[in-house]
Amino acid sequence: MDAIYSASVTAPVNIATLKYWGKRDAGLNLPTNSSISVTLSQNDLRTVTTAAASMTFSEDQVWLNGRQEDINASKRMTTLLREMRALRKQVEDVKQAEGEKNVVPLSGYKLKIVSENNFPTAAGLASSAAGFAAFVQALADLYELPHTADELSVLARQGSGSACRSLFGGYAIWNMGSKADGSDSMASQIAPESHWPDMKAAIMVVSADKKETPSTSGMQLTVQTSDLFKYRVQHVVPQREKDMTQAILDRDFETFAKLTMQDSNNFHACCLDTNPPIFYLNDTSRACIRLVEDLNKIAGKTIAGYTFDAGPNAVVYYLQENEQLVLGALKHALPKDEAWETKPDIQPFNSPDFDQKYLEKVTNGISKLILTGVGPGPQKSSIKLIDKNGDLLM
Amino acid sequence: MDAIYSASVTAPVNIATLKYWGKRDAGLNLPTNSSISVTLSQNDLRTVTTAAASMTFSEDQVWLNGRQEDINASKRMTTLLREMRALRKQVEDVKQAEGEKNVVPLSGYKLKIVSENNFPTAAGLASSAAGFAAFVQALADLYELPHTADELSVLARQGSGSACRSLFGGYAIWNMGSKADGSDSMASQIAPESHWPDMKAAIMVVSADKKETPSTSGMQLTVQTSDLFKYRVQHVVPQREKDMTQAILDRDFETFAKLTMQDSNNFHACCLDTNPPIFYLNDTSRACIRLVEDLNKIAGKTIAGYTFDAGPNAVVYYLQENEQLVLGALKHALPKDEAWETKPDIQPFNSPDFDQKYLEKVTNGISKLILTGVGPGPQKSSIKLIDKNGDLLM
């Protein structure tokens, strides 16, 4: 029987604290500005991907969350496969030149790639970042590529811009770069998760309508029509990039959280300034913002920082030392959430200084809470989604 | 019996199409940028004010909507009274110098001023503009001041910034001016209501919570904390001021409406970019925006333009020639509104191209519709709120 060669990895979700919004080159996913993110723990949110190659496979096939994708309809995926095969071919050529026998010509084999998230797509969490990071890492492992995470990030970026940041644990920055071919538009690690492991995140999932404007088309509409966006890119982001990087290196939570909130609001302001306007925040999102603002006022300092991607869900960052207060407020607002099963010691926290109107909107509008923290980048996995016969295990 | 001297006027509401937001001098109400507005018909929305002076009055007294105000607690009102008395004194001095007998020394008499709106304050419509315009005009009439509306606008501005635009019918611009004393920060008429009388407005009143951030404190927070606001003031407004003025002069509705919508969104984007963020638009406001955007798509051109002040209510401008289509859509969404009693011929208009989700939110979230049009500035009124004995008629 012909051998099946395979590699399995898991990859994390990342949530930007300095937002990526706008492309200067849509084909290559080259952004209009740099961005920064926190990589979330894979204990709670992750994609697992198995990539397999075999002489016996007759065509390239990809399955995402149990459904086969039309790979030829995805220019991003065919480009990635072509580029990664070319890199594998270089590896094979080098090995042969060095006299190695029995170099497996994987670059010539067809592939089966199977990918699954451990969280519902319906949660509205950007899964494409984890997905493309896992895709690239699984192929890199299968092909035994010698590339660093920084170098692989250039590939992942072409699949989904923000995927390049999911190749790193901890705190990552995607430098926008300046070259036309995108070869310097890559991510790198600001600090590993061990640098600041006390960073925690609570994801407040809104009982939402379907996302109204896909981010890919939305961001280009902003680039084309928003006056304020030009200012954001040229004057707001560059300074914030420096300040946020420094806050992470200094483990300065207050500065980090303030900048994170300001950047989320600045990004959504540019969405609103788009013509026609794009709205991702809804009344529940606003209530989450007020809850966090009130909580910080009550605490007398910034102990929590919210951020919103292209959707209504709030991600609230906080430090372990303030868990009782931050999660206490969330437990008061959302007493019935299943998340508390893993946190039985958290005492609900109420205060007359919370605006009860907004608390009520949080209670009514949030469908699910996910409690997680900062975590590592892609990991080799023992989970196999393709068996030794090349059959799918899903 | 001692004589009571009195004057009564009505003054209109105006709704900005190029927004006033931000003061460079809070004491003098000097704005960070110029603004443009449409004056609405007093048939639907107006303030009536009677100003009376008499030797027999023992103190200055002001009543707004049936409630006596503590005039000494309002620096704006005491300043206005002092300045207008000084102007009256000049008139008296000139008359006496010209040999006129029996010049009534009104500048030395105490005043009673009574003001009432014909619309509920609860509607959340900016009533202070109409109120201070009526206040200044009634005193100017009582004192027989020779001042033009442009000159009076400098006084009204000190009461409430946007009040300066309510001294004009039709289309008004408030030039920000540059002098430190504010003497050149005055409004003037771009064109009278007769220039473009086909302009109509539908006010969609949202069943709202109380306004969360008062505009006076909100705008200064924006000035202090929003990066994007700086760009709005320096680069967005100046060009838009020229373009909108020209669109009004050309009666170019499409350009006028597009700029109006963009400026509303730009202003609310700056509110969102404020730290902490200010939200005036809610989910119902968003649904109104989508309804208008959909309607324009269905019509194949811009036949309606929305704008939102510092609150959730939508004001939708349209031309008489498109009344059937614009009001038809509103009648479909709001079939039970009392406004239709005066417009029985409007046929409800539905289309599969309306997003039904948003239509439903409009139906559920809008409590009242006010149909009106463009109208004149302050008018002398036969309504007397103070009788010949100096007693209140309220």
PDB file of N, CA and C in Angstrom, chain B residues 140-169:
ATOM      1  N   ALA B 140     -35.541  92.341  20.929  1.00  0.00           N
ATOM      2  CA  ALA B 140     -35.155  93.306  19.887  1.00  0.00           C
ATOM      3  C   ALA B 140     -36.381  94.080  19.412  1.00  0.00           C
ATOM      4  N   ASP B 141     -37.514  93.375  19.270  1.00  0.00           N
ATOM      5  CA  ASP B 141     -38.753  94.042  18.851  1.00  0.00           C
ATOM      6  C   ASP B 141     -39.252  94.987  19.946  1.00  0.00           C
ATOM      7  N   LEU B 142     -39.265  94.477  21.182  1.00  0.00           N
ATOM      8  CA  LEU B 142     -39.712  95.305  22.313  1.00  0.00           C
ATOM      9  C   LEU B 142     -38.872  96.579  22.408  1.00  0.00           C
ATOM     10  N   TYR B 143     -37.564  96.421  22.231  1.00  0.00           N
ATOM     11  CA  TYR B 143     -36.637  97.546  22.389  1.00  0.00           C
ATOM     12  C   TYR B 143     -36.484  98.373  21.100  1.00  0.00           C
ATOM     13  N   GLU B 144     -37.180  97.944  20.066  1.00  0.00           N
ATOM     14  CA  GLU B 144     -37.097  98.644  18.760  1.00  0.00           C
ATOM     15  C   GLU B 144     -35.654  98.816  18.323  1.00  0.00           C
ATOM     16  N   LEU B 145     -34.890  97.742  18.431  1.00  0.00           N
ATOM     17  CA  LEU B 145     -33.481  97.792  18.014  1.00  0.00           C
ATOM     18  C   LEU B 145     -33.400  97.841  16.498  1.00  0.00           C
ATOM     19  N   PRO B 146     -32.469  98.613  15.969  1.00  0.00           N
ATOM     20  CA  PRO B 146     -32.345  98.735  14.513  1.00  0.00           C
ATOM     21  C   PRO B 146     -31.494  97.628  13.891  1.00  0.00           C
ATOM     22  N   HIS B 147     -31.174  96.624  14.662  1.00  0.00           N
ATOM     23  CA  HIS B 147     -30.203  95.620  14.224  1.00  0.00           C
ATOM     24  C   HIS B 147     -30.770  94.656  13.190  1.00  0.00           C
ATOM     25  N   THR B 148     -29.897  94.265  12.274  1.00  0.00           N
ATOM     26  CA  THR B 148     -30.259  93.254  11.276  1.00  0.00           C
ATOM     27  C   THR B 148     -30.246  91.860  11.931  1.00  0.00           C
ATOM     28  N   ALA B 149     -30.824  90.892  11.210  1.00  0.00           N
ATOM     29  CA  ALA B 149     -30.828  89.511  11.711  1.00  0.00           C
ATOM     30  C   ALA B 149     -29.394  89.010  11.889  1.00  0.00           C
ATOM     31  N   ASP B 150     -28.501  89.375  10.959  1.00  0.00           N
ATOM     32  CA  ASP B 150     -27.099  88.957  11.094  1.00  0.00           C
ATOM     33  C   ASP B 150     -26.529  89.441  12.423  1.00  0.00           C
ATOM     34  N   GLU B 151     -26.842  90.718  12.734  1.00  0.00           N
ATOM     35  CA  GLU B 151     -26.303  91.287  13.974  1.00  0.00           C
ATOM     36  C   GLU B 151     -26.931  90.633  15.208  1.00  0.00           C
ATOM     37  N   LEU B 152     -28.248  90.407  15.137  1.00  0.00           N
ATOM     38  CA  LEU B 152     -28.914  89.752  16.271  1.00  0.00           C
ATOM     39  C   LEU B 152     -28.391  88.328  16.468  1.00  0.00           C
ATOM     40  N   SER B 153     -27.947  87.713  15.374  1.00  0.00           N
ATOM     41  CA  SER B 153     -27.476  86.323  15.476  1.00  0.00           C
ATOM     42  C   SER B 153     -26.271  86.213  16.407  1.00  0.00           C
ATOM     43  N   VAL B 154     -25.481  87.279  16.493  1.00  0.00           N
ATOM     44  CA  VAL B 154     -24.326  87.274  17.402  1.00  0.00           C
ATOM     45  C   VAL B 154     -24.810  87.177  18.855  1.00  0.00           C
ATOM     46  N   LEU B 155     -25.946  87.835  19.130  1.00  0.00           N
ATOM     47  CA  LEU B 155     -26.517  87.774  20.473  1.00  0.00           C
ATOM     48  C   LEU B 155     -27.110  86.384  20.735  1.00  0.00           C
ATOM     49  N   ALA B 156     -27.919  85.906  19.792  1.00  0.00           N
ATOM     50  CA  ALA B 156     -28.568  84.596  19.979  1.00  0.00           C
ATOM     51  C   ALA B 156     -27.522  83.504  20.175  1.00  0.00           C
ATOM     52  N   ARG B 157     -26.413  83.610  19.446  1.00  0.00           N
ATOM     53  CA  ARG B 157     -25.329  82.631  19.542  1.00  0.00           C
ATOM     54  C   ARG B 157     -24.841  82.468  20.979  1.00  0.00           C
ATOM     55  N   GLN B 158     -24.821  83.587  21.716  1.00  0.00           N
ATOM     56  CA  GLN B 158     -24.335  83.519  23.093  1.00  0.00           C
ATOM     57  C   GLN B 158     -25.298  82.787  24.004  1.00  0.00           C
ATOM     58  N   GLY B 159     -26.580  82.727  23.599  1.00  0.00           N
ATOM     59  CA  GLY B 159     -27.549  81.971  24.378  1.00  0.00           C
ATOM     60  C   GLY B 159     -27.402  80.478  24.135  1.00  0.00           C
ATOM     61  N   SER B 160     -27.425  80.113  22.868  1.00  0.00           N
ATOM     62  CA  SER B 160     -27.228  78.723  22.455  1.00  0.00           C
ATOM     63  C   SER B 160     -26.657  78.782  21.061  1.00  0.00           C
ATOM     64  N   GLY B 161     -25.514  78.168  20.845  1.00  0.00           N
ATOM     65  CA  GLY B 161     -24.806  78.305  19.576  1.00  0.00           C
ATOM     66  C   GLY B 161     -25.720  78.236  18.374  1.00  0.00           C
ATOM     67  N   SER B 162     -26.449  77.134  18.255  1.00  0.00           N
ATOM     68  CA  SER B 162     -27.228  76.910  17.036  1.00  0.00           C
ATOM     69  C   SER B 162     -28.416  77.863  16.925  1.00  0.00           C
ATOM     70  N   ALA B 163     -28.740  78.591  17.991  1.00  0.00           N
ATOM     71  CA  ALA B 163     -29.846  79.552  17.939  1.00  0.00           C
ATOM     72  C   ALA B 163     -29.589  80.642  16.899  1.00  0.00           C
ATOM     73  N   CYS B 164     -28.316  80.935  16.638  1.00  0.00           N
ATOM     74  CA  CYS B 164     -28.015  82.021  15.690  1.00  0.00           C
ATOM     75  C   CYS B 164     -28.566  81.719  14.306  1.00  0.00           C
ATOM     76  N   ARG B 165     -28.682  80.410  13.978  1.00  0.00           N
ATOM     77  CA  ARG B 165     -29.196  80.052  12.650  1.00  0.00           C
ATOM     78  C   ARG B 165     -30.713  80.148  12.576  1.00  0.00           C
ATOM     79  N   SER B 166     -31.384  80.134  13.752  1.00  0.00           N
ATOM     80  CA  SER B 166     -32.848  80.202  13.760  1.00  0.00           C
ATOM     81  C   SER B 166     -33.371  81.613  13.547  1.00  0.00           C
ATOM     82  N   LEU B 167     -32.488  82.598  13.349  1.00  0.00           N
ATOM     83  CA  LEU B 167     -32.936  83.957  13.051  1.00  0.00           C
ATOM     84  C   LEU B 167     -33.213  84.141  11.568  1.00  0.00           C
ATOM     85  N   PHE B 168     -33.029  83.061  10.791  1.00  0.00           N
ATOM     86  CA  PHE B 168     -33.211  83.149   9.343  1.00  0.00           C
ATOM     87  C   PHE B 168     -34.168  82.087   8.842  1.00  0.00           C
ATOM     88  N   GLY B 169     -34.960  82.433   7.870  1.00  0.00           N
ATOM     89  CA  GLY B 169     -35.754  81.425   7.184  1.00  0.00           C
ATOM     90  C   GLY B 169     -34.898  80.719   6.161  1.00  0.00           C
TER      91      GLY B 169
END
